[in-house]
Amino acid sequence: MTANDPNPVLPRRPSRLVPTIAAVAVGIVVIAATAGLPIDWRDLGTVPAQLVHFGGLMFESPNWEKLPRALTEMWRSISMAWIGAILCVLVSIPLGMLAAGSVGPVWLRLPMRGVFAVIRAVPEVIIALILLTITGLTPFTGALALGIAGIGTQGKWVYETIESVQEGASEAVRAAGGGTAEVTRWALWPAAAPALLSLALYRFEINIRTSAVLGLVGAGGIGSMLANYTNYRQWDTVGMLLIVVVVVTMTMDAISGAIRRRVTRGPGVARTTRTALPARTTRSRNVDRVR
């Protein structure tokens, strides 16, 4: 088509058939799921009043007499989360690296990714219920459930991180005669280690929240205490436990987030500037003396 063409040919308008069919299919699924549930939509009007009522029972005058025990149980939950994160990272890093496209062969890579997908499909609570028949009602059950459940997601993060590393260092190691093991050790691992450490800390944050849920099925920690007092309708103690959970979780998130930022971004610019200024001053003085 040119500027002097009296009959320009316009491009065809892209078809919207596929997006329309997809939107209609999603709408049908949502409507079918909503219609299949025995929900009385008239109860939605009473939800705000119920929230205000039970919120007042829990937080107007919390029962702080149980605070020492609550802190002890919260420490157990944090311990479960920490042990589960360590188990998850120790297993998922080597397996995830084998599942990366630049490391493992196809016959090993595809089955490993399938295993990660299967583990991600099983919730932590289901894994804990299965482990209860083996290990019993102990905090170790919760830690083991957190460790196993996290392997699926953590392994996926590992091989995606390895695959996103730039190929320059890998090509240099291969050009020097290195094999897959040398490329992994001297090219991929140094480049991916900060991101993997950040993801490991993020897994710890997730485990802290999940450990409270596992306590509801008898795995111990603050969740078990919360379930017991909820069953007995002691709302003042439940409110105190919720305050402890929120405060401790936010504190651990802040600490872990600060460590992750330090790992991924390195030392602050201000510190680098402060350490660099005296050297520049000394060098300029030496130049002045020479002159």
Coordinates of N, CA, C and O in Angstrom, one line a residue, residues 146-281:
L146 N 5.3 -29.0 56.8 CA 5.7 -27.8 56.1 C 6.9 -28.0 55.2 O 7.0 -27.4 54.1
G147 N 7.9 -28.9 55.6 CA 9.0 -29.2 54.7 C 8.6 -29.9 53.5 O 9.1 -29.5 52.4
I148 N 7.8 -30.9 53.6 CA 7.3 -31.6 52.4 C 6.5 -30.8 51.5 O 6.7 -30.8 50.2
A149 N 5.5 -30.0 52.0 CA 4.6 -29.2 51.2 C 5.4 -28.1 50.5 O 5.0 -27.7 49.4
G150 N 6.4 -27.6 51.1 CA 7.2 -26.5 50.5 C 8.1 -26.9 49.3 O 8.5 -26.1 48.6
I151 N 8.4 -28.2 49.2 CA 9.3 -28.7 48.2 C 8.7 -28.4 46.8 O 9.5 -28.0 45.9
G152 N 7.4 -28.5 46.6 CA 6.9 -28.3 45.3 C 7.0 -26.9 44.8 O 7.6 -26.7 43.7
T153 N 6.7 -25.9 45.7 CA 6.8 -24.5 45.3 C 8.2 -24.1 45.2 O 8.7 -23.4 44.3
Q154 N 9.0 -24.5 46.2 CA 10.4 -24.1 46.3 C 11.2 -24.7 45.2 O 12.1 -24.0 44.6
G155 N 11.0 -25.9 44.8 CA 11.7 -26.5 43.7 C 11.3 -25.8 42.4 O 12.2 -25.6 41.5
K156 N 10.1 -25.4 42.2 CA 9.7 -24.6 41.0 C 10.5 -23.3 41.0 O 11.0 -22.8 39.9
W157 N 10.5 -22.6 42.1 CA 11.3 -21.3 42.2 C 12.7 -21.5 41.8 O 13.4 -20.7 41.2
V158 N 13.3 -22.7 42.3 CA 14.7 -22.9 42.1 C 15.0 -23.1 40.6 O 15.9 -22.4 40.0
Y159 N 14.3 -23.9 39.9 CA 14.7 -24.2 38.5 C 14.3 -23.0 37.6 O 14.9 -22.7 36.6
E160 N 13.3 -22.2 38.0 CA 13.0 -21.0 37.2 C 14.1 -19.9 37.5 O 14.4 -19.2 36.5
T161 N 14.6 -19.9 38.7 CA 15.7 -18.9 38.9 C 17.0 -19.4 38.2 O 17.7 -18.5 37.6
I162 N 17.3 -20.6 38.2 CA 18.5 -21.1 37.4 C 18.3 -20.8 35.9 O 19.3 -20.4 35.3
E163 N 17.1 -21.1 35.4 CA 16.9 -20.8 34.0 C 17.0 -19.4 33.6 O 17.2 -19.0 32.4
S164 N 16.7 -18.5 34.5 CA 16.8 -17.0 34.2 C 18.2 -16.4 34.3 O 18.3 -15.2 34.0
V165 N 19.2 -17.2 34.8 CA 20.5 -16.7 34.8 C 21.1 -16.5 33.4 O 20.9 -17.3 32.5
Q166 N 21.8 -15.4 33.3 CA 22.4 -15.1 32.0 C 23.4 -16.1 31.6 O 24.1 -16.7 32.4
E167 N 23.5 -16.4 30.2 CA 24.4 -17.4 29.7 C 25.8 -17.1 29.6 O 26.6 -17.9 29.2
G168 N 26.2 -15.8 29.9 CA 27.6 -15.4 29.6 C 28.6 -16.3 30.4 O 29.6 -16.8 29.9
A169 N 28.4 -16.4 31.7 CA 29.3 -17.1 32.6 C 29.3 -18.6 32.2 O 30.3 -19.2 32.2
S170 N 28.1 -19.1 31.9 CA 28.0 -20.6 31.6 C 28.8 -20.8 30.3 O 29.6 -21.8 30.2
E171 N 28.7 -20.0 29.3 CA 29.4 -20.2 28.1 C 30.9 -20.0 28.3 O 31.7 -20.8 27.7
A172 N 31.4 -19.2 29.2 CA 32.8 -19.0 29.5 C 33.3 -20.3 30.1 O 34.4 -20.8 29.8
V173 N 32.6 -20.9 31.1 CA 33.0 -22.1 31.7 C 33.1 -23.3 30.7 O 34.0 -24.1 30.7
R174 N 32.1 -23.3 29.8 CA 32.1 -24.4 28.8 C 33.3 -24.2 27.8 O 33.9 -25.2 27.4
A175 N 33.5 -23.0 27.5 CA 34.7 -22.7 26.6 C 36.0 -23.1 27.2 O 36.9 -23.5 26.5
A176 N 36.1 -23.0 28.5 CA 37.3 -23.5 29.2 C 37.4 -25.0 29.4 O 38.3 -25.4 30.0
G177 N 36.4 -25.7 28.9 CA 36.4 -27.2 29.1 C 35.6 -27.7 30.2 O 35.7 -28.9 30.5
G178 N 34.8 -26.9 30.8 CA 34.0 -27.4 32.0 C 32.8 -28.1 31.5 O 32.2 -27.8 30.5
G179 N 32.3 -29.1 32.3 CA 31.1 -29.9 32.0 C 29.9 -29.3 32.8 O 30.0 -28.1 33.3
T180 N 28.9 -30.1 32.9 CA 27.7 -29.6 33.6 C 27.9 -29.3 35.0 O 27.4 -28.3 35.6
A181 N 28.7 -30.2 35.7 CA 29.0 -29.9 37.1 C 29.8 -28.6 37.3 O 29.5 -27.8 38.2
E182 N 30.8 -28.4 36.5 CA 31.5 -27.2 36.6 C 30.7 -25.9 36.3 O 30.9 -24.9 37.0
V183 N 29.9 -26.0 35.3 CA 29.0 -24.9 34.9 C 28.0 -24.6 36.1 O 27.8 -23.4 36.4
T184 N 27.5 -25.6 36.7 CA 26.6 -25.4 37.8 C 27.3 -24.8 39.0 O 26.8 -23.9 39.7
R185 N 28.5 -25.3 39.3 CA 29.2 -24.8 40.5 C 29.8 -23.4 40.3 O 29.7 -22.6 41.2
W186 N 30.4 -23.1 39.1 CA 31.1 -21.9 39.0 C 30.4 -20.8 38.2 O 30.9 -19.6 38.2
A187 N 29.3 -21.1 37.5 CA 28.6 -20.1 36.8 C 27.1 -19.9 37.3 O 26.7 -18.8 37.6
L188 N 26.4 -21.0 37.4 CA 25.0 -20.9 37.8 C 24.8 -20.6 39.3 O 24.0 -19.7 39.6
W189 N 25.5 -21.3 40.1 CA 25.2 -21.2 41.5 C 25.6 -19.8 42.1 O 24.9 -19.1 42.8
P190 N 26.8 -19.2 41.7 CA 27.1 -17.9 42.2 C 26.1 -16.8 41.8 O 25.8 -15.9 42.5
A191 N 25.6 -17.0 40.5 CA 24.6 -16.0 40.0 C 23.3 -16.1 40.7 O 22.6 -15.1 40.9
A192 N 22.9 -17.3 41.0 CA 21.5 -17.6 41.5 C 21.5 -17.6 43.0 O 20.4 -17.6 43.6
A193 N 22.6 -17.7 43.7 CA 22.6 -17.9 45.2 C 21.9 -16.7 45.9 O 21.1 -17.0 46.8
P194 N 22.1 -15.4 45.6 CA 21.3 -14.4 46.3 C 19.8 -14.6 46.2 O 19.0 -14.4 47.1
A195 N 19.3 -14.8 45.0 CA 17.9 -15.0 44.7 C 17.4 -16.2 45.5 O 16.3 -16.2 46.0
L196 N 18.1 -17.3 45.5 CA 17.7 -18.5 46.2 C 17.6 -18.3 47.7 O 16.7 -18.8 48.3
L197 N 18.6 -17.6 48.2 CA 18.5 -17.3 49.6 C 17.3 -16.4 50.0 O 16.7 -16.6 51.0
S198 N 17.0 -15.5 49.1 CA 15.9 -14.6 49.3 C 14.6 -15.5 49.3 O 13.7 -15.3 50.1
L199 N 14.5 -16.4 48.4 CA 13.3 -17.3 48.3 C 13.2 -18.2 49.5 O 12.1 -18.5 50.0
A200 N 14.4 -18.6 50.0 CA 14.4 -19.5 51.2 C 13.8 -18.7 52.4 O 13.0 -19.2 53.2
L201 N 14.2 -17.4 52.6 CA 13.6 -16.6 53.6 C 12.1 -16.4 53.4 O 11.4 -16.3 54.4
Y202 N 11.7 -16.2 52.2 CA 10.3 -16.0 51.9 C 9.5 -17.3 52.3 O 8.4 -17.2 52.7
R203 N 10.1 -18.5 52.0 CA 9.5 -19.7 52.4 C 9.3 -19.8 54.0 O 8.3 -20.2 54.5
F204 N 10.3 -19.2 54.7 CA 10.2 -19.2 56.2 C 9.0 -18.3 56.6 O 8.2 -18.6 57.5
E205 N 8.8 -17.2 55.9 CA 7.7 -16.3 56.2 C 6.3 -17.0 55.9 O 5.4 -16.9 56.7
I206 N 6.3 -17.8 54.8 CA 5.0 -18.5 54.5 C 4.8 -19.6 55.6 O 3.6 -19.8 56.0
N207 N 5.8 -20.3 56.0 CA 5.7 -21.3 57.0 C 5.2 -20.8 58.3 O 4.4 -21.5 59.0
I208 N 5.5 -19.6 58.7 CA 5.1 -19.0 60.0 C 3.5 -18.9 59.9 O 2.8 -19.3 60.9
R209 N 3.0 -18.4 58.8 CA 1.5 -18.3 58.7 C 0.9 -19.7 58.7 O -0.2 -19.9 59.3
T210 N 1.5 -20.6 57.9 CA 0.9 -21.9 57.7 C 0.9 -22.7 59.0 O 0.1 -23.6 59.3
S211 N 2.0 -22.5 59.8 CA 2.1 -23.3 61.1 C 0.9 -23.1 62.0 O 0.5 -24.0 62.7
A212 N 0.4 -21.9 62.0 CA -0.8 -21.6 62.8 C -2.0 -22.4 62.3 O -2.8 -22.9 63.2
V213 N -2.1 -22.6 61.0 CA -3.2 -23.4 60.5 C -3.0 -24.9 60.8 O -4.0 -25.6 61.2
L214 N -1.8 -25.4 60.8 CA -1.5 -26.8 61.1 C -1.8 -27.1 62.5 O -2.1 -28.3 62.8
G215 N -1.7 -26.1 63.4 CA -2.1 -26.4 64.8 C -3.5 -26.7 65.0 O -3.9 -27.4 65.9
L216 N -4.4 -26.3 64.0 CA -5.8 -26.6 64.1 C -6.1 -28.1 64.0 O -7.1 -28.6 64.4
V217 N -5.2 -28.9 63.3 CA -5.4 -30.3 63.1 C -4.6 -31.1 64.1 O -4.4 -32.3 64.0
G218 N -4.0 -30.4 65.1 CA -3.3 -31.1 66.2 C -1.8 -31.2 66.1 O -1.2 -32.0 66.7
A219 N -1.2 -30.4 65.2 CA 0.2 -30.4 65.0 C 1.0 -29.6 66.1 O 2.2 -29.6 66.0
G220 N 0.3 -29.0 67.0 CA 1.0 -28.2 68.0 C 1.1 -26.8 67.7 O 0.8 -26.3 66.5
G221 N 1.7 -26.0 68.6 CA 1.9 -24.6 68.4 C 0.7 -23.7 68.7 O -0.2 -24.1 69.4
I222 N 0.8 -22.5 68.3 CA -0.3 -21.5 68.6 C -1.6 -21.9 68.0 O -2.7 -21.5 68.5
G223 N -1.6 -22.6 66.9 CA -2.8 -23.0 66.3 C -3.6 -24.0 67.1 O -4.9 -23.9 67.2
S224 N -3.0 -24.9 67.8 CA -3.7 -25.8 68.7 C -4.3 -25.1 69.9 O -5.5 -25.3 70.2
M225 N -3.6 -24.1 70.4 CA -4.2 -23.3 71.5 C -5.3 -22.5 71.0 O -6.4 -22.4 71.7
L226 N -5.2 -21.9 69.8 CA -6.3 -21.1 69.3 C -7.5 -22.0 69.0 O -8.7 -21.5 69.3
A227 N -7.3 -23.2 68.5 CA -8.5 -24.1 68.3 C -9.2 -24.5 69.6 O -10.4 -24.5 69.6
N228 N -8.4 -24.8 70.6 CA -9.0 -25.2 71.9 C -9.9 -24.1 72.5 O -11.0 -24.3 72.9
Y229 N -9.3 -22.9 72.5 CA -10.1 -21.8 73.2 C -11.3 -21.3 72.3 O -12.3 -20.8 72.8
T230 N -11.2 -21.5 71.0 CA -12.3 -21.2 70.1 C -13.4 -22.2 70.3 O -14.6 -21.9 70.4
N231 N -13.1 -23.5 70.5 CA -14.1 -24.5 70.8 C -14.8 -24.3 72.1 O -16.0 -24.5 72.2
Y232 N -14.1 -23.7 73.1 CA -14.8 -23.5 74.4 C -15.4 -22.1 74.4 O -15.8 -21.6 75.5
R233 N -15.4 -21.3 73.3 CA -16.0 -20.0 73.2 C -15.4 -19.0 74.2 O -16.1 -18.1 74.7
Q234 N -14.1 -19.1 74.5 CA -13.5 -18.2 75.4 C -12.9 -17.0 74.5 O -11.7 -17.0 74.2
W235 N -13.8 -16.1 74.1 CA -13.4 -15.2 73.1 C -12.3 -14.2 73.5 O -11.6 -13.6 72.7
D236 N -12.3 -13.9 74.8 CA -11.3 -12.9 75.3 C -9.9 -13.5 75.1 O -8.9 -12.8 74.8
T237 N -9.8 -14.8 75.4 CA -8.4 -15.5 75.2 C -8.1 -15.6 73.7 O -7.0 -15.5 73.3
V238 N -9.2 -15.9 72.9 CA -9.0 -15.9 71.4 C -8.5 -14.6 70.9 O -7.6 -14.6 70.0
G239 N -9.0 -13.5 71.4 CA -8.6 -12.2 70.9 C -7.1 -12.0 71.3 O -6.3 -11.4 70.4
M240 N -6.7 -12.4 72.5 CA -5.3 -12.2 72.9 C -4.4 -13.0 72.0 O -3.3 -12.6 71.5
L241 N -4.8 -14.3 71.6 CA -4.0 -15.1 70.8 C -3.9 -14.5 69.4 O -2.8 -14.6 68.8
L242 N -5.0 -14.0 68.9 CA -4.9 -13.3 67.5 C -4.0 -12.2 67.5 O -3.2 -11.9 66.6
I243 N -4.0 -11.4 68.6 CA -3.0 -10.2 68.7 C -1.6 -10.7 68.7 O -0.7 -10.2 68.0
V244 N -1.3 -11.8 69.4 CA 0.0 -12.4 69.5 C 0.4 -12.8 68.1 O 1.6 -12.6 67.6
V245 N -0.5 -13.5 67.4 CA -0.1 -14.1 66.1 C 0.2 -13.0 65.1 O 1.2 -13.0 64.4
V246 N -0.7 -11.9 65.1 CA -0.5 -10.8 64.2 C 0.8 -10.1 64.4 O 1.6 -9.8 63.5
V247 N 1.1 -9.7 65.7 CA 2.3 -9.0 66.1 C 3.5 -9.7 65.8 O 4.5 -9.2 65.1
V248 N 3.6 -11.0 66.2 CA 4.8 -11.8 65.9 C 5.0 -12.0 64.4 O 6.1 -12.0 63.9
T249 N 3.9 -12.3 63.7 CA 4.1 -12.6 62.3 C 4.6 -11.3 61.6 O 5.4 -11.4 60.7
M250 N 4.0 -10.2 61.9 CA 4.5 -8.9 61.2 C 5.9 -8.6 61.6 O 6.7 -8.1 60.8
T251 N 6.3 -8.9 62.8 CA 7.7 -8.7 63.2 C 8.6 -9.5 62.5 O 9.7 -9.1 62.0
M252 N 8.3 -10.8 62.4 CA 9.2 -11.8 61.6 C 9.2 -11.4 60.1 O 10.3 -11.5 59.5
D253 N 8.1 -11.0 59.6 CA 8.1 -10.5 58.2 C 9.0 -9.3 58.0 O 9.7 -9.3 56.9
A254 N 8.9 -8.4 58.9 CA 9.8 -7.2 58.8 C 11.3 -7.6 58.8 O 12.1 -7.1 58.0
I255 N 11.6 -8.4 59.8 CA 13.0 -8.9 59.9 C 13.5 -9.6 58.7 O 14.5 -9.4 58.1
S256 N 12.7 -10.6 58.3 CA 13.0 -11.4 57.1 C 13.0 -10.5 55.8 O 13.9 -10.7 55.0
G257 N 12.1 -9.6 55.7 CA 12.1 -8.7 54.5 C 13.4 -7.8 54.5 O 14.0 -7.6 53.4
A258 N 13.8 -7.3 55.6 CA 15.1 -6.5 55.7 C 16.3 -7.4 55.3 O 17.2 -6.9 54.5
I259 N 16.3 -8.6 55.7 CA 17.4 -9.5 55.3 C 17.4 -9.8 53.9 O 18.4 -9.8 53.2
R260 N 16.2 -10.1 53.3 CA 16.1 -10.4 51.9 C 16.5 -9.2 51.0 O 17.2 -9.3 50.0
R261 N 16.1 -8.0 51.5 CA 16.6 -6.8 50.7 C 18.1 -6.6 50.7 O 18.7 -6.2 49.7
R262 N 18.7 -6.9 51.9 CA 20.1 -6.8 52.0 C 20.8 -7.8 51.1 O 21.8 -7.5 50.5
V263 N 20.2 -9.0 51.1 CA 20.8 -10.1 50.3 C 20.8 -9.8 48.8 O 21.7 -9.9 48.0
T264 N 19.6 -9.3 48.3 CA 19.4 -9.1 46.9 C 20.0 -7.8 46.4 O 20.5 -7.7 45.3
R265 N 20.0 -6.7 47.2 CA 20.5 -5.4 46.8 C 21.9 -5.1 47.2 O 22.5 -4.2 46.7
G266 N 22.4 -5.8 48.2 CA 23.7 -5.6 48.7 C 23.7 -4.4 49.7 O 22.7 -3.9 50.1
P267 N 24.9 -4.0 50.2 CA 25.0 -2.9 51.1 C 24.4 -1.6 50.6 O 24.3 -1.4 49.4
G268 N 24.0 -0.7 51.5 CA 23.4 0.5 51.1 C 24.4 1.4 50.4 O 25.6 1.4 50.6
V269 N 23.8 2.3 49.6 CA 24.6 3.2 48.8 C 25.3 4.3 49.7 O 26.4 4.7 49.5
A270 N 24.5 4.6 50.8 CA 25.1 5.6 51.7 C 26.4 5.1 52.3 O 27.4 5.8 52.5
R271 N 26.4 3.8 52.8 CA 27.6 3.3 53.4 C 28.7 3.2 52.4 O 29.9 3.6 52.7
T272 N 28.4 2.9 51.2 CA 29.5 2.8 50.1 C 30.0 4.2 49.9 O 31.2 4.4 49.7
T273 N 29.1 5.2 49.9 CA 29.6 6.6 49.7 C 30.5 7.1 50.8 O 31.5 7.7 50.6
R274 N 30.1 6.8 52.0 CA 30.9 7.2 53.2 C 32.2 6.6 53.2 O 33.2 7.2 53.6
T275 N 32.3 5.3 52.8 CA 33.6 4.7 52.8 C 34.5 5.1 51.6 O 35.7 5.0 51.7
A276 N 33.8 5.6 50.6 CA 34.6 6.0 49.4 C 35.1 7.4 49.5 O 36.1 7.7 48.9
L277 N 34.4 8.3 50.2 CA 34.8 9.7 50.3 C 36.2 9.9 50.9 O 37.0 10.6 50.4
P278 N 36.6 9.3 52.0 CA 37.9 9.5 52.6 C 39.0 9.1 51.6 O 40.0 9.7 51.6
A279 N 38.8 8.0 50.9 CA 39.8 7.5 49.9 C 40.0 8.6 48.8 O 41.1 8.9 48.4
R280 N 38.9 9.2 48.4 CA 39.1 10.2 47.3 C 39.8 11.4 47.9 O 40.6 12.0 47.2
T281 N 39.4 11.8 49.1 CA 40.1 12.9 49.7 C 41.6 12.7 49.9 O 42.4 13.6 49.6

